[in-house]
Each structure stands twice: as structure tokens, then as C-alpha cells.
Amino acid sequence: MLGLLLKNRLNTIFLGYTRDEPKKKAGRIIGTLISILIFALILYYSSRFISFIYSRLDTGLANTIFDIALDYIFMIIFIFIIFTGIATSLYILYLSKDLELLLTLPIKYRTVFIYKYIEALIANSYLFFIVIMPFLISYGITARLPLAYYPSMIIVFISVVSIPTSLGVLIGMVAVRLINPNRAKEILAFIGGLFGLLIWLSSQLMARFGENLAPQLKSMSVEDIRQYITAVFSKPFLKFFPSTWGSNTLFYLHDGNYKQFGLNFTLITATSILLIFLCIVISQRIYYLGWSNSSQVAARTGFKRAKAEKGRKTDEDGRYGRSFFSGVNYIIVKDLKIILRDARRLLNIFLPVFMFIFIFFWTISGNINDRGDIVFLLPLKILIFLFFPLLVAGMVNQNISGNSIGGEGLQFWILKISPVHTKKLLRTKIILSTILTILCGGIVMVIFYFVYKPGLAYLIFGLILLILFSWGDSVIGTSISTFFPVFKTNQSSNRNNISFVGGILNLILFFIYILFFAGIVIGILFLADYLNWSNLISFPIIIALEVILNLILYNILINLSTYRLNALEWKY
Amino acid sequence: MADNSIAIETFNLTKKYGSLAAVNDLNLKIKSGEIFGFLGPNGAGKTTTIKLMTGLLKPTKGTVKIMGKDIQEDPLGAKKNFGLIPDEPQIYEKLTGIEFLRFMGNIFAMDRKEIEEKIKELLKVFDLTGRGEQLIQSYSHGMKQKMAIAGALIHSPKVLFFDEPTVGLDPKSAKVIKDIMKFRAKSGVCIFMSTHILEIAERMCDRVGIINNGELIAVGDMDELRKVSKEKEGNLEEIFLQLTGEEEDIDIIKSLT
């Protein structure tokens, strides 16, 4: 069925050349001829350019230049396609003319979404195919690379364009959950304009940089130039771009380093396949959850039908076991479902994580690496590894536990009339906040673990501290939310479901708590330093004291909150 | 009536906001299996009474007992026994119908198997079988109302509070709800219903209470209400208008036209 859909699409394109209006027909033919001409010209001139570089420059320097050039070209494609992918997702899914028809046909919904994904992929990448492919072919011919280079090149190209396409489509789908597709189109045009402006500004800066660079390069030796270029352009962040895995694949093949070639090839193709799969599954899911038009109703019916059929196949007996998340604790499941389906609340929770990681890596991370020898009871890197995730977790927690009671919205009456002890209700809210806070802090901690490599013992200690901190901070935030809730019509109608005073108090108490929490750690480390205790003694003492602090907080605050919540009258 | 035990009992129930008494010294005894209609003009105190009875508001004075359990002294014991259907179906829009019912079953500590069976049954009764997997946000007002009722019924409560049960429902859904009320009452469930639609109250209710300005001005079956009012042969509408003083308003309107 997928083949039939694709064949039909190709037919439509082909018919455009034969049956369209004469003006449009001529336009298509001229466009195609120009594309072929551009492809041929790039092929010709890039092979001459590459030959020129290799004949005039030292091979090592030429290799470095092409390695970096490939990294940057692929990275630019990658970033560009993420943006175009957002636009494509809108045009191909939400604003498309044929999707409604396709979803009403007797075709599996998954097939329709795979077809739509392929359409998005082609729409996103055909321009780059015309511009980049001849360059890559020239590189292969000029450098006399083995035949395996050409299929690898095609697979790498598809992978490099498919990853940002998947990401772009997913971002686009999430954006549509927040704003109307037509409005999203206008916002996207604005962002695209800003992005264009940024590229123009960058090109101006690069031109100046080149002007300054040329005289300097003349006075340098080949090795100096190679080192200079590597130092300027080989940025550590490049390693994290999947596009770099693609360019590395081609570069290592050229270099004859087959181990690295295999590793990068596997990494890029596996990521690409995984993201394609996720994109198709999630886009169908998000589409189903998004704006309600007739095609989405059809999609959701199909999606749910398939899900229901799958559900029926599961063992009936296995479905009815008791689990931790049954009974009162089902409130956690309910809250998780609501949060996961509410893009605005998800953004509120995860945005601080990305923001803090970004700020950290672009500001102080380099300095910390440079000053790794600074030791204040523990090496600076370890202290950052232990405490920075707590800070992020605390900021994230403001948006989770701070909203826990007000986040119920006008549905709070349901919990108010339910036969659930208020303490138990608060406990479930604290568990949910703790889980989400640990998740967010854990993401930061794991990233930092790979950057600073503190060792397994510190990782375990750090995770225990994170769990304890998340628990304590969730107790504080949830309690404040019972005293200052703001109930709104829709759970997601606004960013916060806690009053301004509550928000400020929550923030102040978070800072006080982190001071106490960190004070215990630093105090015991200081004592350990003075008394020559090993980590095996000091770490358990720290953990025990943090547990005691949390238990005191929990017992005081939960009783106050219970009293407050019981006294809360439902006048809405 | 299947059971004559007292399901709802209020004693001097009072709710004051400053000097204004929204509900004043309300004394009621409603039996199991009885359908009790609670009538009154806008702002008379109907919804406040329901909120006091269900623990959503705290009384300034007096007590409420549900199946013998004081809602203030033993809230969990009382809450296990009732279900509430508010006038506005404010339920979790980001859950699907089935997830919402599963949630309701869980917080009433029902067994999982029982929950799943009840869900199937309720979806069928409310003609929502094909829509249970969809998010509540995609439902119409009537469907949301039906889902709220299904949520209140899932744990088979002994007392049901309906606040304006048929508002926003199509005639078929309204009929289903009326049938459910009758059926539940026959099986011993006490139905406490506030409504503006006097025909429904007259046709369905065993007894009716009329509240005006927070005061219970009359309570009883149709014959007892006729005795209280001057309308010896009148229907509930005429009795209601006479008791709440709105007949005078009608005279004024007539004089204006």
C-alpha cells in the first residue's frame, strides 16, 4: 500500500510536466533543467576545487580542512532542516489537502504516516541533494576512495537529513499543540526570518574573520596553520551533533580508519532509524491529540482502534493484578498522563533543564575544566557535579510541586469529595513531584558525569543526594501549593497555578532549603577533613543527616498542609 | 422504596457569609430509595446546600450525616457512600473517558477487575462505548455530563447528589438520566436532586423541598405541599410560585404589559 501511495505521488509529479497549465509546465521544466545544471556545475567545480586544494596544500592540512568543512556543512544542513522540518510538518500534516482523504481510505493509519514522513523527508532534503551530493561525489572521485564510499555516502546523507527532519516534524507537531496551525505558520515565518538574519550576520562576521586571518596564516608554518584551524573550528559541541557522526563516517573511510568508520556509521544510522520510528509513532500520537478537525478524528479513531485491538490481545488475568499505582496512588498516573498530554506544562518542566545546561556549557564549564586543580574539600569539578544538578532540579521543582494542588484546576472538587485521606493525597503529589524532579536532575547529572568523569562512587552519592533533595524540595513546594493555590478553568490555561506570593515564597524556601542541604554536605566534609575521615564514613553520615532533615520537614509541613487542605472550601 | 433507613440527615445546617445566611437552619431527613427534589429560585441556596452536604463547604453551624456518618467528623466514611454530579461537568479534559473512570474507580479503592467491568457497563449504558478511548476535551457538553455521571456511579454509591442533572442534555440523554435515577432509587439509592425544571421534579420526586433565601419554606409530597400553599388543586409550578412569592412578580409583569 505504501508503494502504491508513493507511485501515485510520483505520477502526480510526472503529470505536472505533461498535463499542467502551459505556464506551470514550462516553469517545472525550466526548474528541473536548472537543477540538473546546478548539479553538474557543482560536480565539475567542486572536483576542480578539491584537486586544487590537494595539489597545492600539504595532505594533512587538506584533510583537516575537509574534515572540518564536512563537519560544518553537515551541521548547517542539520540545523537548517530542523527549521524546514517544522514548516514541512505543518504543510504535510496539518495544512495538507490530501491527508483527510487518505485517512478516510481503507489504508492503515501507520502507512499513511510513513508515507507522509517520506514526503516530508524528500521535501526537506531535495535541495541539499542537488547541492551537497555532487560535492560528496567529487570528494570520492578526487580522493580515489573505495567503491564502498558511494553507498555509505548515500546512507549517511539520508541519515543526516532524516534525523533533523524527524526532530523538526516532532517540534512542529508539539508547536501545533500550543498554537493554531495557521498561526504557527506565521510564527514560523517570523522565526525563519530571524534565522536568515542570523545567518547573514554570521556571514558578515566570518568575512571579517577571514580578512584578519589571511595575513596571520601567511606567516605560519603548515603545521601551525593546521593546529590553528583545528583550535578555531574543532569545537567540543560538534561531537554532540549527529551530523558530525555522518561527516566522521565519510572522513574516517577516506582516512582508512575502519574502526571509527564503523562506529560512526552505526551511530548515525541507528539514531536515524530510531528517530524515524519515533517520529512516525509519536507524530501519529500527537496528531491524534492535537487540533480537532475531521482528519484528526479519523486518525485518532484508527489509532485507538489499533490500540484497543492490541489491548484485547493481552492476557486478561495479567491485567488485574494490584500494583503500586493502583488505588490512591492512581492519582500519580492520572497526573503523569495529564502532564504528558499538555505541551505547555511539559515545557514548563523541561525548559529549565535545557536552559541551565545550555547556560552552563556556554559560560563557566570551560573555566572549570581549566581550573580542575582547585580543591575546596572536594575538587571543584566534583562539587559542581554534585550541586549543579540539585540547583536545576530545584528550579524544575518550582513548576511541578508548586503547581500540584492548583494544577488540579476546577477539577479539584473530585479529589475534595473522594474518600481519600488528605495526607495520602498530598503524599501522592509529593511522590509525583519527586519522580519528575529526580528525572530532570538526573538528566543533568548524567550529562555532567560524562563531562567531568567523577567516578562511580560520586555518581551513586550524587544520585542519592538528588533523590533526597528532590523529596525534600517536593515536600516544601507541595505544601506551599496547598496554601496558595490558584484554581483556573483549564489546568493548562496559564503557566502557574500558584499565587504570586506563593511562587515567591516557594522560591525563597527553595534557596533556604538548598542552603541547609548543602550546609550539611559541606559541614560534614569539613569535619571529615579535620578528623581525617574517609568518604566511606562521611558520605553515610551526610545521607543520614539529610534524611533526618527531610523527615522533620515532611512531618511538620504535611500536617500543616493537611489542615489547610481540609479547611479549604470549594466555592468555585 | 426499598429501604427506609435515613440516607441524608441535616441538623440545623447553616452557612453564613458575613451577615448573609446562604443556608439557614436546614433540617432534613431523606430516606434510602427516595428521590428528593430540591427546588428554589436562583441564589436560594440549592448549590450551597449540596456543597455543604458533600463536604465541599464547611457549615457555619449544624451537621450533615450521610448514611449515618458525619461529613465533618468522619469525612472518609461519609464520602465512600455518595457520588456527586455537579451542574458544570468539570472533569479532567486531558484524560480519556476510560482513564477518567479508571481514576474514579481507583480513588474509591475498587478492585481493578471490578473497575474494568463497571467501565464497560457504564459506557454501554451512556452510549459512549466508541468514545471511551478519546480525550474528554473532544466531548460535547452532554457527553461530558454523561461521563461525570458515569464517574459518580462507578463505585455504586448509596446516595447520589445531582445538581441540575439535565442541563445541557439532549432529550435522549435526559431520559437516560431520569431512568437511571428511577432505577437506582428502586434499588435503594437515595437521590438528592436540585433542579429548576418543575415538571421533572413533579413527575419523578417522591418528596420535594423548596428553599428560598436560604430558608426551607416547604417540604413534603405533592399533597403536603398543596396543604402548605393556598393552591389546593395546583400543580408544582403554581405551588412553587406561590410559596416563593414569585406570583407577585407575574402580576407586576402583567400590569406592565
PDB file of N, CA and C in Angstrom, chain A residues 198-240:
ATOM      1  N   LEU A 198      20.256  35.937  11.224  1.00  0.00           N
ATOM      2  CA  LEU A 198      21.392  35.406  11.983  1.00  0.00           C
ATOM      3  C   LEU A 198      22.473  34.866  11.046  1.00  0.00           C
ATOM      4  N   ILE A 199      22.022  34.150  10.001  1.00  0.00           N
ATOM      5  CA  ILE A 199      22.983  33.579   9.045  1.00  0.00           C
ATOM      6  C   ILE A 199      23.726  34.716   8.337  1.00  0.00           C
ATOM      7  N   TRP A 200      22.968  35.752   7.971  1.00  0.00           N
ATOM      8  CA  TRP A 200      23.578  36.887   7.269  1.00  0.00           C
ATOM      9  C   TRP A 200      24.622  37.562   8.168  1.00  0.00           C
ATOM     10  N   LEU A 201      24.227  37.781   9.451  1.00  0.00           N
ATOM     11  CA  LEU A 201      25.160  38.397  10.403  1.00  0.00           C
ATOM     12  C   LEU A 201      26.413  37.532  10.580  1.00  0.00           C
ATOM     13  N   SER A 202      26.194  36.221  10.670  1.00  0.00           N
ATOM     14  CA  SER A 202      27.321  35.302  10.842  1.00  0.00           C
ATOM     15  C   SER A 202      28.254  35.387   9.642  1.00  0.00           C
ATOM     16  N   SER A 203      27.655  35.478   8.432  1.00  0.00           N
ATOM     17  CA  SER A 203      28.487  35.526   7.224  1.00  0.00           C
ATOM     18  C   SER A 203      29.338  36.806   7.224  1.00  0.00           C
ATOM     19  N   GLN A 204      28.720  37.920   7.716  1.00  0.00           N
ATOM     20  CA  GLN A 204      29.464  39.175   7.789  1.00  0.00           C
ATOM     21  C   GLN A 204      30.649  39.044   8.755  1.00  0.00           C
ATOM     22  N   LEU A 205      30.371  38.421   9.904  1.00  0.00           N
ATOM     23  CA  LEU A 205      31.426  38.226  10.908  1.00  0.00           C
ATOM     24  C   LEU A 205      32.521  37.312  10.370  1.00  0.00           C
ATOM     25  N   MET A 206      32.079  36.250   9.678  1.00  0.00           N
ATOM     26  CA  MET A 206      33.039  35.282   9.123  1.00  0.00           C
ATOM     27  C   MET A 206      33.939  35.964   8.094  1.00  0.00           C
ATOM     28  N   ALA A 207      33.332  36.875   7.291  1.00  0.00           N
ATOM     29  CA  ALA A 207      34.101  37.567   6.257  1.00  0.00           C
ATOM     30  C   ALA A 207      35.205  38.409   6.921  1.00  0.00           C
ATOM     31  N   ARG A 208      34.831  39.126   7.982  1.00  0.00           N
ATOM     32  CA  ARG A 208      35.821  39.939   8.701  1.00  0.00           C
ATOM     33  C   ARG A 208      36.907  39.053   9.311  1.00  0.00           C
ATOM     34  N   PHE A 209      36.429  37.922   9.848  1.00  0.00           N
ATOM     35  CA  PHE A 209      37.349  36.983  10.476  1.00  0.00           C
ATOM     36  C   PHE A 209      38.356  36.475   9.440  1.00  0.00           C
ATOM     37  N   GLY A 210      37.847  36.199   8.214  1.00  0.00           N
ATOM     38  CA  GLY A 210      38.703  35.721   7.129  1.00  0.00           C
ATOM     39  C   GLY A 210      39.728  36.772   6.738  1.00  0.00           C
ATOM     40  N   GLU A 211      39.250  38.038   6.701  1.00  0.00           N
ATOM     41  CA  GLU A 211      40.167  39.134   6.323  1.00  0.00           C
ATOM     42  C   GLU A 211      41.324  39.242   7.315  1.00  0.00           C
ATOM     43  N   ASN A 212      40.990  39.106   8.598  1.00  0.00           N
ATOM     44  CA  ASN A 212      42.022  39.184   9.643  1.00  0.00           C
ATOM     45  C   ASN A 212      42.925  37.953   9.639  1.00  0.00           C
ATOM     46  N   LEU A 213      42.312  36.832   9.230  1.00  0.00           N
ATOM     47  CA  LEU A 213      43.022  35.559   9.312  1.00  0.00           C
ATOM     48  C   LEU A 213      44.112  35.447   8.240  1.00  0.00           C
ATOM     49  N   ALA A 214      43.790  35.930   7.029  1.00  0.00           N
ATOM     50  CA  ALA A 214      44.691  35.737   5.881  1.00  0.00           C
ATOM     51  C   ALA A 214      46.131  36.191   6.161  1.00  0.00           C
ATOM     52  N   PRO A 215      46.365  37.440   6.666  1.00  0.00           N
ATOM     53  CA  PRO A 215      47.756  37.852   6.911  1.00  0.00           C
ATOM     54  C   PRO A 215      48.452  36.991   7.959  1.00  0.00           C
ATOM     55  N   GLN A 216      47.654  36.567   8.963  1.00  0.00           N
ATOM     56  CA  GLN A 216      48.250  35.737  10.019  1.00  0.00           C
ATOM     57  C   GLN A 216      48.725  34.396   9.466  1.00  0.00           C
ATOM     58  N   LEU A 217      47.882  33.818   8.591  1.00  0.00           N
ATOM     59  CA  LEU A 217      48.190  32.500   8.052  1.00  0.00           C
ATOM     60  C   LEU A 217      49.476  32.510   7.216  1.00  0.00           C
ATOM     61  N   LYS A 218      49.707  33.643   6.518  1.00  0.00           N
ATOM     62  CA  LYS A 218      50.873  33.732   5.635  1.00  0.00           C
ATOM     63  C   LYS A 218      52.182  33.527   6.401  1.00  0.00           C
ATOM     64  N   SER A 219      52.181  33.989   7.660  1.00  0.00           N
ATOM     65  CA  SER A 219      53.423  33.919   8.435  1.00  0.00           C
ATOM     66  C   SER A 219      53.562  32.602   9.201  1.00  0.00           C
ATOM     67  N   MET A 220      52.593  31.703   9.035  1.00  0.00           N
ATOM     68  CA  MET A 220      52.627  30.459   9.826  1.00  0.00           C
ATOM     69  C   MET A 220      53.147  29.284   9.002  1.00  0.00           C
ATOM     70  N   SER A 221      53.641  28.260   9.722  1.00  0.00           N
ATOM     71  CA  SER A 221      54.037  27.028   9.037  1.00  0.00           C
ATOM     72  C   SER A 221      52.786  26.185   8.804  1.00  0.00           C
ATOM     73  N   VAL A 222      52.926  25.142   7.970  1.00  0.00           N
ATOM     74  CA  VAL A 222      51.770  24.283   7.645  1.00  0.00           C
ATOM     75  C   VAL A 222      51.201  23.661   8.919  1.00  0.00           C
ATOM     76  N   GLU A 223      52.071  23.165   9.771  1.00  0.00           N
ATOM     77  CA  GLU A 223      51.617  22.516  10.999  1.00  0.00           C
ATOM     78  C   GLU A 223      50.912  23.522  11.919  1.00  0.00           C
ATOM     79  N   ASP A 224      51.479  24.761  11.955  1.00  0.00           N
ATOM     80  CA  ASP A 224      50.858  25.813  12.768  1.00  0.00           C
ATOM     81  C   ASP A 224      49.441  26.106  12.257  1.00  0.00           C
ATOM     82  N   ILE A 225      49.342  26.206  10.928  1.00  0.00           N
ATOM     83  CA  ILE A 225      48.021  26.508  10.327  1.00  0.00           C
ATOM     84  C   ILE A 225      47.036  25.389  10.662  1.00  0.00           C
ATOM     85  N   ARG A 226      47.514  24.148  10.520  1.00  0.00           N
ATOM     86  CA  ARG A 226      46.638  23.008  10.795  1.00  0.00           C
ATOM     87  C   ARG A 226      46.147  23.049  12.248  1.00  0.00           C
ATOM     88  N   GLN A 227      47.097  23.328  13.146  1.00  0.00           N
ATOM     89  CA  GLN A 227      46.729  23.388  14.568  1.00  0.00           C
ATOM     90  C   GLN A 227      45.800  24.570  14.849  1.00  0.00           C
ATOM     91  N   TYR A 228      46.082  25.691  14.169  1.00  0.00           N
ATOM     92  CA  TYR A 228      45.267  26.891  14.352  1.00  0.00           C
ATOM     93  C   TYR A 228      43.823  26.623  13.892  1.00  0.00           C
ATOM     94  N   ILE A 229      43.705  26.043  12.713  1.00  0.00           N
ATOM     95  CA  ILE A 229      42.354  25.754  12.168  1.00  0.00           C
ATOM     96  C   ILE A 229      41.624  24.778  13.086  1.00  0.00           C
ATOM     97  N   THR A 230      42.349  23.752  13.530  1.00  0.00           N
ATOM     98  CA  THR A 230      41.727  22.764  14.433  1.00  0.00           C
ATOM     99  C   THR A 230      41.255  23.444  15.713  1.00  0.00           C
ATOM    100  N   ALA A 231      42.117  24.337  16.266  1.00  0.00           N
ATOM    101  CA  ALA A 231      41.761  25.005  17.527  1.00  0.00           C
ATOM    102  C   ALA A 231      40.557  25.914  17.350  1.00  0.00           C
ATOM    103  N   VAL A 232      40.499  26.596  16.190  1.00  0.00           N
ATOM    104  CA  VAL A 232      39.400  27.545  15.967  1.00  0.00           C
ATOM    105  C   VAL A 232      38.084  26.819  15.678  1.00  0.00           C
ATOM    106  N   PHE A 233      38.154  25.790  14.852  1.00  0.00           N
ATOM    107  CA  PHE A 233      36.902  25.194  14.360  1.00  0.00           C
ATOM    108  C   PHE A 233      36.468  23.894  15.037  1.00  0.00           C
ATOM    109  N   SER A 234      37.435  23.151  15.600  1.00  0.00           N
ATOM    110  CA  SER A 234      37.025  21.867  16.201  1.00  0.00           C
ATOM    111  C   SER A 234      36.461  22.093  17.595  1.00  0.00           C
ATOM    112  N   LYS A 235      35.210  22.541  17.658  1.00  0.00           N
ATOM    113  CA  LYS A 235      34.575  22.844  18.944  1.00  0.00           C
ATOM    114  C   LYS A 235      34.016  21.555  19.561  1.00  0.00           C
ATOM    115  N   PRO A 236      34.060  21.470  20.900  1.00  0.00           N
ATOM    116  CA  PRO A 236      33.580  20.233  21.534  1.00  0.00           C
ATOM    117  C   PRO A 236      32.098  19.960  21.271  1.00  0.00           C
ATOM    118  N   PHE A 237      31.308  21.058  21.093  1.00  0.00           N
ATOM    119  CA  PHE A 237      29.865  20.834  20.884  1.00  0.00           C
ATOM    120  C   PHE A 237      29.570  20.078  19.592  1.00  0.00           C
ATOM    121  N   LEU A 238      30.536  20.143  18.641  1.00  0.00           N
ATOM    122  CA  LEU A 238      30.321  19.460  17.356  1.00  0.00           C
ATOM    123  C   LEU A 238      30.111  17.956  17.544  1.00  0.00           C
ATOM    124  N   LYS A 239      30.788  17.414  18.563  1.00  0.00           N
ATOM    125  CA  LYS A 239      30.701  15.973  18.816  1.00  0.00           C
ATOM    126  C   LYS A 239      29.270  15.535  19.095  1.00  0.00           C
ATOM    127  N   PHE A 240      28.468  16.479  19.650  1.00  0.00           N
ATOM    128  CA  PHE A 240      27.113  16.121  20.050  1.00  0.00           C
ATOM    129  C   PHE A 240      26.096  16.248  18.906  1.00  0.00           C
TER     130      PHE A 240
END
